[in-house]
JSON list of C-alpha atoms and ligand atoms in Angstrom, two decimals:
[
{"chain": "A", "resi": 1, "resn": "UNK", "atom": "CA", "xyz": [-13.91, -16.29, -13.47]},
{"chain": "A", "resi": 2, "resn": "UNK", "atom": "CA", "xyz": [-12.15, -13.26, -12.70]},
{"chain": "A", "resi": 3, "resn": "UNK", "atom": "CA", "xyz": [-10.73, -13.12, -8.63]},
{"chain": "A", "resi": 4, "resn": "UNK", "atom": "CA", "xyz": [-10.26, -9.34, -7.32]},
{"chain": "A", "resi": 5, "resn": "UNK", "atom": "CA", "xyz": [-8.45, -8.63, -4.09]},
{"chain": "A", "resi": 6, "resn": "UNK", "atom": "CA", "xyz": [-9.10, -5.16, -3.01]},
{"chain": "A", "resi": 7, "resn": "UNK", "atom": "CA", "xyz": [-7.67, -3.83, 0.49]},
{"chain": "A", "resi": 8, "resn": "UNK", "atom": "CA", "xyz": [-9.97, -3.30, 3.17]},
{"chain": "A", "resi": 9, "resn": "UNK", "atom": "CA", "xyz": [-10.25, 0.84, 4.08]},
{"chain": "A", "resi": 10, "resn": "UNK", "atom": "CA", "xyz": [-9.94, 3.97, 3.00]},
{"chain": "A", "resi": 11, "resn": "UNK", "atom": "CA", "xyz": [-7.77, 3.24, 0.13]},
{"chain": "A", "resi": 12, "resn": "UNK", "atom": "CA", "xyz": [-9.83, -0.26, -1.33]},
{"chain": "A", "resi": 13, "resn": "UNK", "atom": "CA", "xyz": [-12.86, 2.63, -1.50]},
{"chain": "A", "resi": 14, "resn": "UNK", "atom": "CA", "xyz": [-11.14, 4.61, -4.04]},
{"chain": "A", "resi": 15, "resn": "UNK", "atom": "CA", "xyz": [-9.97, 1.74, -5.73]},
{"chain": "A", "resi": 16, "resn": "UNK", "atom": "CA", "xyz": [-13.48, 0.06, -5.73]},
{"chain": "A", "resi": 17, "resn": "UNK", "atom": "CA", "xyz": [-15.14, 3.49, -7.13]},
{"chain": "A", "resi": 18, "resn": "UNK", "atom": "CA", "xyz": [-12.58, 2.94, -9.79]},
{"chain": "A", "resi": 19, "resn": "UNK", "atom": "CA", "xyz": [-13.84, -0.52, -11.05]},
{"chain": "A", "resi": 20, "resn": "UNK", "atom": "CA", "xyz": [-17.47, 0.96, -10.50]},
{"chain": "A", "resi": 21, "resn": "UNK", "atom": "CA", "xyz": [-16.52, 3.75, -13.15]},
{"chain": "A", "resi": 22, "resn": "UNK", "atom": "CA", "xyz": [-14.96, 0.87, -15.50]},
{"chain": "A", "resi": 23, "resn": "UNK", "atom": "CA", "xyz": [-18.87, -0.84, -15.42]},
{"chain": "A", "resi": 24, "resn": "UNK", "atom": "CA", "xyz": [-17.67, -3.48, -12.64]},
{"chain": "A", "resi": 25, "resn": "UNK", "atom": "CA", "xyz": [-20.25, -3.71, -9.92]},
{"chain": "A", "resi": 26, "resn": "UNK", "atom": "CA", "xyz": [-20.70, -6.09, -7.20]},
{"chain": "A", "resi": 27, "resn": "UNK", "atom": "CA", "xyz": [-24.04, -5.79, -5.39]},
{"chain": "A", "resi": 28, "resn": "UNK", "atom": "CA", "xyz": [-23.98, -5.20, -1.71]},
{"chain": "A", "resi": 29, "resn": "UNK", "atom": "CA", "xyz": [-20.43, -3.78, -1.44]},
{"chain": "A", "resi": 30, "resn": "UNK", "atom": "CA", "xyz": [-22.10, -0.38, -0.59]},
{"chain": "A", "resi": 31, "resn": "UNK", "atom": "CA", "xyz": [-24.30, -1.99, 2.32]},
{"chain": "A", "resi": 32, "resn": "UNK", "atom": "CA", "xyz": [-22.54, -1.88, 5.34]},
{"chain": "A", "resi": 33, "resn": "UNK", "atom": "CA", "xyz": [-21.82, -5.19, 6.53]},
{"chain": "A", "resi": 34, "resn": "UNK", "atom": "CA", "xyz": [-19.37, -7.81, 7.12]},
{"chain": "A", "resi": 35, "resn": "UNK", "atom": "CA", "xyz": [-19.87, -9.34, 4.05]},
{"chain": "A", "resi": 36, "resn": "UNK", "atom": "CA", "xyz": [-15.90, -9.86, 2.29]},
{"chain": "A", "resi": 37, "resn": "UNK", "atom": "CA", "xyz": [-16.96, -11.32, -0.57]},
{"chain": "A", "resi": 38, "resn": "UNK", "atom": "CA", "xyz": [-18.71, -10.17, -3.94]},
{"chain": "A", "resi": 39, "resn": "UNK", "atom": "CA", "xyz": [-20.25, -11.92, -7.25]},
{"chain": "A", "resi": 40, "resn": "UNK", "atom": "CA", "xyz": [-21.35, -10.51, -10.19]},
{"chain": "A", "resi": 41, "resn": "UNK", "atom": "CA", "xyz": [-22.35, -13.66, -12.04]},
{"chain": "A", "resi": 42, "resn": "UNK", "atom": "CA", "xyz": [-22.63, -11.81, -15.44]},
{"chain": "A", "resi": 43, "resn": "UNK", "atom": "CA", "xyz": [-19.26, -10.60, -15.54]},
{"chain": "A", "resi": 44, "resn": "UNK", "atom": "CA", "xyz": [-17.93, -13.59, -13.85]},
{"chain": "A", "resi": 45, "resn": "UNK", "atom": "CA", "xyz": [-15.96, -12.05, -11.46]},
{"chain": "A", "resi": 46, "resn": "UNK", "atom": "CA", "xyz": [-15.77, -12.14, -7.65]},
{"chain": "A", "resi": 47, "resn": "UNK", "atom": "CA", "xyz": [-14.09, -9.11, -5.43]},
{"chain": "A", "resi": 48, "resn": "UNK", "atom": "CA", "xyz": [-12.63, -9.39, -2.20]},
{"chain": "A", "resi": 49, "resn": "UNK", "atom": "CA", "xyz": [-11.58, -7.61, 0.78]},
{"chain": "A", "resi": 50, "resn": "UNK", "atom": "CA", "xyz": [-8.47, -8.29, 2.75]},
{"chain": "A", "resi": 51, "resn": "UNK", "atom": "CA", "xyz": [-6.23, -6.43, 4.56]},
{"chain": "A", "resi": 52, "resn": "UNK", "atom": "CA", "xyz": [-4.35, -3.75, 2.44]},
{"chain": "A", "resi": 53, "resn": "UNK", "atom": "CA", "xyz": [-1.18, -5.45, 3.25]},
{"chain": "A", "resi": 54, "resn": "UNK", "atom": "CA", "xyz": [-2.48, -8.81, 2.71]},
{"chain": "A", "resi": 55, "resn": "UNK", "atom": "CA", "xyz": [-2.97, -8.01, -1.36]},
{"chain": "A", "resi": 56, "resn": "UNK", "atom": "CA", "xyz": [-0.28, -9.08, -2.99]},
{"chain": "A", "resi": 57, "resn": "UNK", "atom": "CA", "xyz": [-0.30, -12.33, -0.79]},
{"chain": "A", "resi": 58, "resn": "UNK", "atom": "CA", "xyz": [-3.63, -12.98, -2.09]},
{"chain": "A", "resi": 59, "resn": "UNK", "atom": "CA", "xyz": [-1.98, -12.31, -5.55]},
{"chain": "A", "resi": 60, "resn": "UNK", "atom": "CA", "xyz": [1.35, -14.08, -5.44]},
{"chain": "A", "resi": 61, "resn": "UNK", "atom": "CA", "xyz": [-0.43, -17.23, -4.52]},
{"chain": "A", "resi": 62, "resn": "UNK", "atom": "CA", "xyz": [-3.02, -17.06, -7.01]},
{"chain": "A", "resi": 63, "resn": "UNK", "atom": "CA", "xyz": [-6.22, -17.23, -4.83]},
{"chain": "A", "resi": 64, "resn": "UNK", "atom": "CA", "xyz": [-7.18, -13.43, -6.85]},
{"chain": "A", "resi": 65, "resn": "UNK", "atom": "CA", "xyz": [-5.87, -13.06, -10.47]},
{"chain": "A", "resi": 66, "resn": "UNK", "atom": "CA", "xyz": [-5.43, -9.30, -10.37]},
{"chain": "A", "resi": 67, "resn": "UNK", "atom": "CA", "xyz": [-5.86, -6.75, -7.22]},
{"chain": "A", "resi": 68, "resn": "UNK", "atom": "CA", "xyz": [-4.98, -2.98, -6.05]},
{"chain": "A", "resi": 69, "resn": "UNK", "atom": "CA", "xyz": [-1.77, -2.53, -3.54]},
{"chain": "A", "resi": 70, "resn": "UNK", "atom": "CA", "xyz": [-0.50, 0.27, -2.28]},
{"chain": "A", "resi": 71, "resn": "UNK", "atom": "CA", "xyz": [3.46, 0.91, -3.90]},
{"chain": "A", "resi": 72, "resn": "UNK", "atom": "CA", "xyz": [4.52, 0.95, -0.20]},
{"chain": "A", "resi": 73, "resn": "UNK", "atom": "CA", "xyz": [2.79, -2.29, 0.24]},
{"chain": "A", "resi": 74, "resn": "UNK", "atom": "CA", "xyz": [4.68, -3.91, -3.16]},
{"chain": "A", "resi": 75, "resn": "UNK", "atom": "CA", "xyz": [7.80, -2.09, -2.07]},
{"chain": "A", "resi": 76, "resn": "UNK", "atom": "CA", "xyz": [7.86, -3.88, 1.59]},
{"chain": "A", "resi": 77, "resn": "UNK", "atom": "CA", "xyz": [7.02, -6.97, 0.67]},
{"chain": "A", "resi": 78, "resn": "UNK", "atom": "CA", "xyz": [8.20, -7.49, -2.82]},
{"chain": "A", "resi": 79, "resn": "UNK", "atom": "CA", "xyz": [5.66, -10.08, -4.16]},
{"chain": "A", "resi": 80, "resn": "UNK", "atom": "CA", "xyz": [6.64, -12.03, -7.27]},
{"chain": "A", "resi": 81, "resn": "UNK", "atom": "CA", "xyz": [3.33, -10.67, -9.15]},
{"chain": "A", "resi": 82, "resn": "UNK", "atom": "CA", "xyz": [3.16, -8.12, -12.47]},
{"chain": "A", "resi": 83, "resn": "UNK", "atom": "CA", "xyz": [2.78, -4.41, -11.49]},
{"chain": "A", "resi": 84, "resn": "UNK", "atom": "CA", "xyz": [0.29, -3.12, -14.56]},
{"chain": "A", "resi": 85, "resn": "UNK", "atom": "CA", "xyz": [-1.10, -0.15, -13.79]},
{"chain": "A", "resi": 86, "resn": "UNK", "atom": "CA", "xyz": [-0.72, 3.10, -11.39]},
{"chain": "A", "resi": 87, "resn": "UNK", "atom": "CA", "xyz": [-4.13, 3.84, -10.17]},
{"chain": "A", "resi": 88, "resn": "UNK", "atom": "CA", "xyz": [-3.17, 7.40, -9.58]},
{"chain": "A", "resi": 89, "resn": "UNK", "atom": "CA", "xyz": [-5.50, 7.34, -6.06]},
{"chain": "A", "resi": 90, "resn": "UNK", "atom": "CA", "xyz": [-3.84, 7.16, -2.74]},
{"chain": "A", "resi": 91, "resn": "UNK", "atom": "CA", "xyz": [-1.17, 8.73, -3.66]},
{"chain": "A", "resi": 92, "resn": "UNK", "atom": "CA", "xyz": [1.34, 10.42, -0.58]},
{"chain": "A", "resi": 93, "resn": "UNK", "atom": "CA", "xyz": [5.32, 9.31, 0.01]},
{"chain": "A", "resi": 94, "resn": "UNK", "atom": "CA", "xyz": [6.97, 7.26, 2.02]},
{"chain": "A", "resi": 95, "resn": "UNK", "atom": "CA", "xyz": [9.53, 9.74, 4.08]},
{"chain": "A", "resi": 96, "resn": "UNK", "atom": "CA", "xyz": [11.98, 9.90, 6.85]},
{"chain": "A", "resi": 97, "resn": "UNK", "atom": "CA", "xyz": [10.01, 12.17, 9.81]},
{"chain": "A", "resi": 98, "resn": "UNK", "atom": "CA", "xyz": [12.03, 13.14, 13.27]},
{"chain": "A", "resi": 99, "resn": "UNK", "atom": "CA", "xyz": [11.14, 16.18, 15.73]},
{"chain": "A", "resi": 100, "resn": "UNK", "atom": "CA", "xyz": [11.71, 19.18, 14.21]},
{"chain": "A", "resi": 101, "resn": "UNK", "atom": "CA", "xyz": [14.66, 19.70, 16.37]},
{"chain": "A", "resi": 102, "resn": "UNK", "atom": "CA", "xyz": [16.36, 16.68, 15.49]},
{"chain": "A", "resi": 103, "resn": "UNK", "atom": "CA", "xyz": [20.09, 16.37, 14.43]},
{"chain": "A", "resi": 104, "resn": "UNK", "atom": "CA", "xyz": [21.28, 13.63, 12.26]},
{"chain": "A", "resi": 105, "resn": "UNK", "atom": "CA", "xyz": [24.93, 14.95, 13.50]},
{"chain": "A", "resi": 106, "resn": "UNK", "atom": "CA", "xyz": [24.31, 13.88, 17.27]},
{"chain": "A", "resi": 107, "resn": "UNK", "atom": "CA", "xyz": [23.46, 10.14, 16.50]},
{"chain": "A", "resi": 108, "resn": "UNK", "atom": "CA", "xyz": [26.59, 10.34, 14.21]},
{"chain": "A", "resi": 109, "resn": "UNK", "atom": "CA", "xyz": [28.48, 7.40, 16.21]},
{"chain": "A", "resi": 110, "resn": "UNK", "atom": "CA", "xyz": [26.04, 4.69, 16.64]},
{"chain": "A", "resi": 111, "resn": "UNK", "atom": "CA", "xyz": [22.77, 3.04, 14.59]},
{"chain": "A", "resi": 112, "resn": "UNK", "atom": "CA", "xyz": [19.95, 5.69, 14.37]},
{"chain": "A", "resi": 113, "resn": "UNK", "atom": "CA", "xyz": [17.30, 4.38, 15.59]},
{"chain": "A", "resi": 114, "resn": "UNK", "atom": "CA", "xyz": [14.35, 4.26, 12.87]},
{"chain": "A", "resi": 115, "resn": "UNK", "atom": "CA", "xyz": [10.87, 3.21, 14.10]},
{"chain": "A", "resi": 116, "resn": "UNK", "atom": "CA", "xyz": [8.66, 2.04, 11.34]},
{"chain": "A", "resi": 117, "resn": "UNK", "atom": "CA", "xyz": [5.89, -0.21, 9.88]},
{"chain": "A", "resi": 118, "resn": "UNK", "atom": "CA", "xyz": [8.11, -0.51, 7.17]},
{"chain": "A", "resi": 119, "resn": "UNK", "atom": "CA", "xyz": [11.60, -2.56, 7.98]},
{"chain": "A", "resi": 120, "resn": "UNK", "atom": "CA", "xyz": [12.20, -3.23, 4.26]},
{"chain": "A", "resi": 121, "resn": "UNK", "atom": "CA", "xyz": [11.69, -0.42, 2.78]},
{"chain": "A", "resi": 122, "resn": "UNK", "atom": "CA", "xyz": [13.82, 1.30, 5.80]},
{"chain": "A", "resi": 123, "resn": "UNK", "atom": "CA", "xyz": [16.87, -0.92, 5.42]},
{"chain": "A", "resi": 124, "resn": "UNK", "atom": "CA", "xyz": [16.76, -0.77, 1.65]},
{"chain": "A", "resi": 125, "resn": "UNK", "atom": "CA", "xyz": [17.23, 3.47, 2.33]},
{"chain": "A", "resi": 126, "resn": "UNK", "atom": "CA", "xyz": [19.37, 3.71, 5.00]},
{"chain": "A", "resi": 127, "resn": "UNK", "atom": "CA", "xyz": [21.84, 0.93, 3.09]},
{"chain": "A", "resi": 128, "resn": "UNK", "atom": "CA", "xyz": [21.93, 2.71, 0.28]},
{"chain": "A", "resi": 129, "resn": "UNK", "atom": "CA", "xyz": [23.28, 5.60, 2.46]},
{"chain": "A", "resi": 130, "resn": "UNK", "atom": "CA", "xyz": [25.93, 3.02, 4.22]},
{"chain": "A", "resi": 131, "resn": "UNK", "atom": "CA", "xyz": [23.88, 4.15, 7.49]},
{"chain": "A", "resi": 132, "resn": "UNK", "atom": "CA", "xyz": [23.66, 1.81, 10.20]},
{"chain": "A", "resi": 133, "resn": "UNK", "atom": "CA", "xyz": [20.55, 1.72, 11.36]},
{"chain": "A", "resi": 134, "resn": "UNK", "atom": "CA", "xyz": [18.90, -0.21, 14.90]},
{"chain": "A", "resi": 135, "resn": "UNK", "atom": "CA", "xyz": [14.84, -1.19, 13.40]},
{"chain": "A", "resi": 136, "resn": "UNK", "atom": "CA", "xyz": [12.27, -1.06, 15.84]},
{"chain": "A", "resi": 137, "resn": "UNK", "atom": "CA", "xyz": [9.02, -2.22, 13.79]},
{"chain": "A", "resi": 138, "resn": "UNK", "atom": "CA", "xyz": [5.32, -0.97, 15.23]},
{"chain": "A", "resi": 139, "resn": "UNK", "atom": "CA", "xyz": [2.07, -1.08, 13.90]},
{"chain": "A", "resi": 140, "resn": "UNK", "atom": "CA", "xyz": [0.75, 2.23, 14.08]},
{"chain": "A", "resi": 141, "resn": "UNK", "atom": "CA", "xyz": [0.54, 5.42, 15.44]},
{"chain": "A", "resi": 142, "resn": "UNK", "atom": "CA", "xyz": [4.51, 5.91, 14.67]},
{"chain": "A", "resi": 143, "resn": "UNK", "atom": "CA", "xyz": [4.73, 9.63, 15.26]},
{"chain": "A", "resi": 144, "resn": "UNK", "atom": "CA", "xyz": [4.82, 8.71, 18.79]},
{"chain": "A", "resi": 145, "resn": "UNK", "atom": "CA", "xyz": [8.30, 7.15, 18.87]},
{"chain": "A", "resi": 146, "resn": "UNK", "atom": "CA", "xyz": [10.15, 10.15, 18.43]},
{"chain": "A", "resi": 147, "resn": "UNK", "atom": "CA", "xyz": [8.68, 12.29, 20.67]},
{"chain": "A", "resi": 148, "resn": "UNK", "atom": "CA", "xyz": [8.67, 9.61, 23.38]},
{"chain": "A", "resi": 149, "resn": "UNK", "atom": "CA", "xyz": [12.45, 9.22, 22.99]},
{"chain": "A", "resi": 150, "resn": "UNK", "atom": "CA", "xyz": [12.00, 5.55, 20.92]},
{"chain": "A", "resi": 151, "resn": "UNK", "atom": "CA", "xyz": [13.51, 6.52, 17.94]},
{"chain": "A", "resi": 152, "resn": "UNK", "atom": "CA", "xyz": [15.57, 9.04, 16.63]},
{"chain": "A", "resi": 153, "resn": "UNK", "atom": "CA", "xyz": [13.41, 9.25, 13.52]},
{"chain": "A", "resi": 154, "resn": "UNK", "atom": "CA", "xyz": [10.38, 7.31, 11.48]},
{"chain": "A", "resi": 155, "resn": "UNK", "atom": "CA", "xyz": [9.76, 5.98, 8.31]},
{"chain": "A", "resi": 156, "resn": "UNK", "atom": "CA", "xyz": [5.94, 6.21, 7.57]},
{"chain": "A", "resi": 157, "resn": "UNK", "atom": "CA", "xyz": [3.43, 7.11, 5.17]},
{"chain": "A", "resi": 158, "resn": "UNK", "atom": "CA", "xyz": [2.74, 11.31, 4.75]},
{"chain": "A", "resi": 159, "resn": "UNK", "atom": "CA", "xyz": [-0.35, 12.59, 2.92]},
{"chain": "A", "resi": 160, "resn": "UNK", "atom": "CA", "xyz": [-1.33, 15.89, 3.59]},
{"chain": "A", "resi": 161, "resn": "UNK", "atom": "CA", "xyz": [0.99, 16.27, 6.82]},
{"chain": "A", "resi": 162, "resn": "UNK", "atom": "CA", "xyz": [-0.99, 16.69, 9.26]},
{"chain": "A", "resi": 163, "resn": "UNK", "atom": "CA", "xyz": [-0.24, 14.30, 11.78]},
{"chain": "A", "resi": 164, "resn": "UNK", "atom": "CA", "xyz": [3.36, 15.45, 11.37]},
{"chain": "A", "resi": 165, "resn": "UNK", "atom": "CA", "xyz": [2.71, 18.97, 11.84]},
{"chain": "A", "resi": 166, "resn": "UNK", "atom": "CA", "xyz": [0.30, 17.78, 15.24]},
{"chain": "A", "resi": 167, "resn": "UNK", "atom": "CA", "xyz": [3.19, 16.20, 16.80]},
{"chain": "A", "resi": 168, "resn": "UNK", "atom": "CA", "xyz": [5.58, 18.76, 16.01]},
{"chain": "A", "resi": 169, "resn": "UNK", "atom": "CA", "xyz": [7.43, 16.58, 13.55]},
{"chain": "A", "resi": 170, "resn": "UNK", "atom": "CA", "xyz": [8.55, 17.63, 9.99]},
{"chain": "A", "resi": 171, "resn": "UNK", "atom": "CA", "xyz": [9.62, 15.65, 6.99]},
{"chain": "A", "resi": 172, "resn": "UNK", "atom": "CA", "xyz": [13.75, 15.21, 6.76]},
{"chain": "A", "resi": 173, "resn": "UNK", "atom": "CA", "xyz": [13.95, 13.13, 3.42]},
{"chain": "A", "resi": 174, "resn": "UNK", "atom": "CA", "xyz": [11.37, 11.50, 0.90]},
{"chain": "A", "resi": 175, "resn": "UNK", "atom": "CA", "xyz": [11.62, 7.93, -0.24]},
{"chain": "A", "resi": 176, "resn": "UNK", "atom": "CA", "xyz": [9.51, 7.49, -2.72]},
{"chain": "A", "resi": 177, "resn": "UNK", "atom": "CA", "xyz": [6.07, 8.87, -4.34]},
{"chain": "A", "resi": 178, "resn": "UNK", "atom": "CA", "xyz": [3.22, 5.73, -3.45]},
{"chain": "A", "resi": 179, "resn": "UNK", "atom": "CA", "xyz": [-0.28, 5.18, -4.90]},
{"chain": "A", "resi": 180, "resn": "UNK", "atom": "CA", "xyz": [-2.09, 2.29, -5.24]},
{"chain": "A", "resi": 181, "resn": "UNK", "atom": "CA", "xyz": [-1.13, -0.01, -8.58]},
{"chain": "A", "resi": 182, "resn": "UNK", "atom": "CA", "xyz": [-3.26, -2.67, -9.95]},
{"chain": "A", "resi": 183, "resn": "UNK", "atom": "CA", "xyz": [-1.15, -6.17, -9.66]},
{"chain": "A", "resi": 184, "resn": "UNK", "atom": "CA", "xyz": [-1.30, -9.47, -11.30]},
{"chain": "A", "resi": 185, "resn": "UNK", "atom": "CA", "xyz": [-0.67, -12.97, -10.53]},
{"chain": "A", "resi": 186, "resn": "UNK", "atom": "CA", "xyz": [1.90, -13.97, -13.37]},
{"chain": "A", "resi": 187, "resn": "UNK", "atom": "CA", "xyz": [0.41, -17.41, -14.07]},
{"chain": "A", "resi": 188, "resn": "UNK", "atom": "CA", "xyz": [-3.07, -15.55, -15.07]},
{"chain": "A", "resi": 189, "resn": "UNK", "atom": "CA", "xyz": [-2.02, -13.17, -16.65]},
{"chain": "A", "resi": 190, "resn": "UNK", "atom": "CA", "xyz": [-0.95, -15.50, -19.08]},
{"chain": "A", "resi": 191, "resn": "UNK", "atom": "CA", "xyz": [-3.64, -17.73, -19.16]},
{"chain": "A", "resi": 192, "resn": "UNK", "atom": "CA", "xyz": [-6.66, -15.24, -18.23]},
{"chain": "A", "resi": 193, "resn": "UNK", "atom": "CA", "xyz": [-4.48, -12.40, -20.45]},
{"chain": "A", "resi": 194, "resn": "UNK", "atom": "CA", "xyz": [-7.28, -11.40, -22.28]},
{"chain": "A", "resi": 195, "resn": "UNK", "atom": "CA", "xyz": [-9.93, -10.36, -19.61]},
{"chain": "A", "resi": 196, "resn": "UNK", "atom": "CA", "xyz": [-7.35, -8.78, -17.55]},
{"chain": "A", "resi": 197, "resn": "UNK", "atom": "CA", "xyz": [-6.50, -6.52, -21.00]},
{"chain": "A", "resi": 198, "resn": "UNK", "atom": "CA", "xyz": [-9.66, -5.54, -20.66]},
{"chain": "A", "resi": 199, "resn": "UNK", "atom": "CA", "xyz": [-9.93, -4.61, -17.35]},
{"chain": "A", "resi": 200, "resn": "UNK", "atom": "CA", "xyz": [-6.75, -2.41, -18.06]},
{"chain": "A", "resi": 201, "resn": "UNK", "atom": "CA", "xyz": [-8.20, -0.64, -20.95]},
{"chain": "A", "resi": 202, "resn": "UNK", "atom": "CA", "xyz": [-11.66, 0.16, -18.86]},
{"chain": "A", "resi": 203, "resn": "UNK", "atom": "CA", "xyz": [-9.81, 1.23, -15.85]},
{"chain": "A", "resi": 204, "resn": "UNK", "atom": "CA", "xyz": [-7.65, 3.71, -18.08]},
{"chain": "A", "resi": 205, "resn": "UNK", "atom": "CA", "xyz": [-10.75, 5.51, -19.60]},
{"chain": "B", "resi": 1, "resn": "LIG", "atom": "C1", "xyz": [-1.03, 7.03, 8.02]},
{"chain": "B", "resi": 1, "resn": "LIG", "atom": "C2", "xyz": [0.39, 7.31, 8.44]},
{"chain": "B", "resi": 1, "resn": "LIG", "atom": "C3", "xyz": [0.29, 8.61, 9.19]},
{"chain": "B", "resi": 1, "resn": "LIG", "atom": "C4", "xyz": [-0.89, 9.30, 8.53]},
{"chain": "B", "resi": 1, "resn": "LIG", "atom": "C5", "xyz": [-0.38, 10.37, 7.60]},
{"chain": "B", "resi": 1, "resn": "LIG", "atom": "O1", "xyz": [-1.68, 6.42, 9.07]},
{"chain": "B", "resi": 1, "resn": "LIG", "atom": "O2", "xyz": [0.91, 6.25, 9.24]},
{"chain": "B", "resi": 1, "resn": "LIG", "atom": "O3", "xyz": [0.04, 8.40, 10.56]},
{"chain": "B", "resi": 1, "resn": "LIG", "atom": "O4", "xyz": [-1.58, 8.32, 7.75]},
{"chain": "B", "resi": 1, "resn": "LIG", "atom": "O5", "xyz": [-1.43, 11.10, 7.03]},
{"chain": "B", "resi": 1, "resn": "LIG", "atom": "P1", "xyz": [-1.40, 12.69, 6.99]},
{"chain": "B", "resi": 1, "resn": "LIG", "atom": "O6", "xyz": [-0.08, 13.10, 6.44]},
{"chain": "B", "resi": 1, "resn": "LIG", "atom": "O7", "xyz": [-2.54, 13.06, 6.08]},
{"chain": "B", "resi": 1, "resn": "LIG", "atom": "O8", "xyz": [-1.62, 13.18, 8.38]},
{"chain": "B", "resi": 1, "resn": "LIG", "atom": "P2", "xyz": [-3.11, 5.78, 8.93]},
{"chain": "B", "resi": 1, "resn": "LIG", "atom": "O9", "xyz": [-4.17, 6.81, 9.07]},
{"chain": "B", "resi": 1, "resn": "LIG", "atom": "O10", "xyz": [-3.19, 4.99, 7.67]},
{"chain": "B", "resi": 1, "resn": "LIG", "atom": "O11", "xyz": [-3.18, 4.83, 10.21]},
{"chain": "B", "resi": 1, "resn": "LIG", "atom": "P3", "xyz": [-2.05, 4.01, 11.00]},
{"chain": "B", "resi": 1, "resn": "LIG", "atom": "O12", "xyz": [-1.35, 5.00, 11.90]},
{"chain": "B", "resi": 1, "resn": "LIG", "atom": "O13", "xyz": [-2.82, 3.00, 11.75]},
{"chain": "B", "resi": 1, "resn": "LIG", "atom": "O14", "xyz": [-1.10, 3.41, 9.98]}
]
C-alpha cells in the first residue's frame, strides 16, 4: 500500500485536485467532514491530512511513503526525505516585509529584530548577510509586529500582496520562490520505487 500525507487547507486542495487529475481518488474527501483519513482499496493507497507543516514529519518517519510540502515548509525544517517533484501550485516567496517607511540604516548598531514563523529559514538569510539578528517566532498574523513596534521587519509568506499592501507594509528583499513539492521517504522510495515512478509520471501529465 501506498501512504499519502497531504497538508490540511488551502494548499492540500490544490494538491489533492492534482492526484484527482492523475486518476487517484479517495471517496469522501469532498464531503465535508472530519474524516482525516482515505482508502481506495483498488489502488491500494490511503491519503491523509495533517497539518501542512506536519508533512515531511509524517514523511521522514515513514508513517506516509510520499506527500506534498510546501518549499518553505522543507526549507524550515529540513527533513531527511527525497524532494521529486515541483507541483507548480502554491506558489508565492518567502520575503523580508517592514513598514514602508522603514530604514535598515537606523537599526544599523544592534540585532534587527525579525518576527517570523520561520526562525530557520530567517537565520539561514540574515547569516548569510553577517547580520545579527534578535528572532521573535509567532504563529500568525505577522504583519502585525511591525506596525506594533515588535519587530523591525518580518519574514513571511507573500502571494498576491495584499495583506502587505493592507497594513501599509511593502516587500524589502525576496528569499526564495516556494510551491508545494511532492516528497519521499528515502527507505520507500527504494523499496516501493516503482509505484511511486508512477505516481510521478501521472502527476506530470
Ligand atoms: C499567509 C502569510 C500572509 C498571507 C500572504 O498567511 O502569512 O499573511 O498569507 O498572502 P497575500 O500576499 O496573498 O496577502 P495565511 O493566510 O496562510 O495565514 P497565517 O497568517 O495564519 O499564516
Amino acid at each position: 500500500m501506498i501512504n499519502i500525507a497531504l497538508p490540511k487547507g488551502r494548499l492540500g486542495e490544490k494538491d489533492y485536485h492534482l492526484f484527482e487529475k492523475a486518476g487517484y481518488e479517495f471517496e469522501g474527501v469532498h464531503e465535508a467532514g472530519r474524516r482525516l483519513v482515505f482508502v481506495n482499496k483498488e489502488l491500494d493507497m490511503r491519503c491523509f491530512w495533517v497539518k501542512p507543516f506536519d508533512v515531511p514529519v509524517y514523511v521522514e518517519r515513514g508513517v506516509a511513503d510520499i506527500g506534498a510540502a510546501g518549499k518553505d515548509i522543507l526549507m524550515e525544517r529540513d527533513p531527511d526525505v527525497y524532494e521529486l517533484l515541483d507541483l507548480n501550485v502554491g506558489k508565492c516567496r518567502m520575503c523580508v516585509a517592514g513598514l514602508e517607511e522603514f530604514s535598515e540604516s537606523e537599526c544599523r548598531n544592534r540585532a534587527l529584530r525579525v518576527a517570523t514563523e520561520f526562525p530557520n529559514i530567517a537565520r539561514d538569510y540574515y547569516s548569510g548577510l553577517g547580520r545579527e539578528i534578535d528572532v521573535i517566532v509567532l504563529r500568525g498574523s505577522l504583519e502585525l509586529a511591525p506596525v506594533l513596534g515588535l519587530s523591525d521587519v518580518i519574514v513571511d509568506i507573500v502571494e498576491t500582496g495584499t495583506t502587505l499592501r493592507e497594513n501599509n507594509l511593502a516587500v524589502i528583499a525576496t528569499i526564495a520562490e516556494l510551491s508545494a513539492r511532492l516528497i519521499a521517504n528515502k527507505s520507500a522510495f527504494k523499496f516501493k520505487g516503482e509505484a511511486i515512478h508512477e505516481i510521478i509520471r501521472r502527476l506530470q501529465h
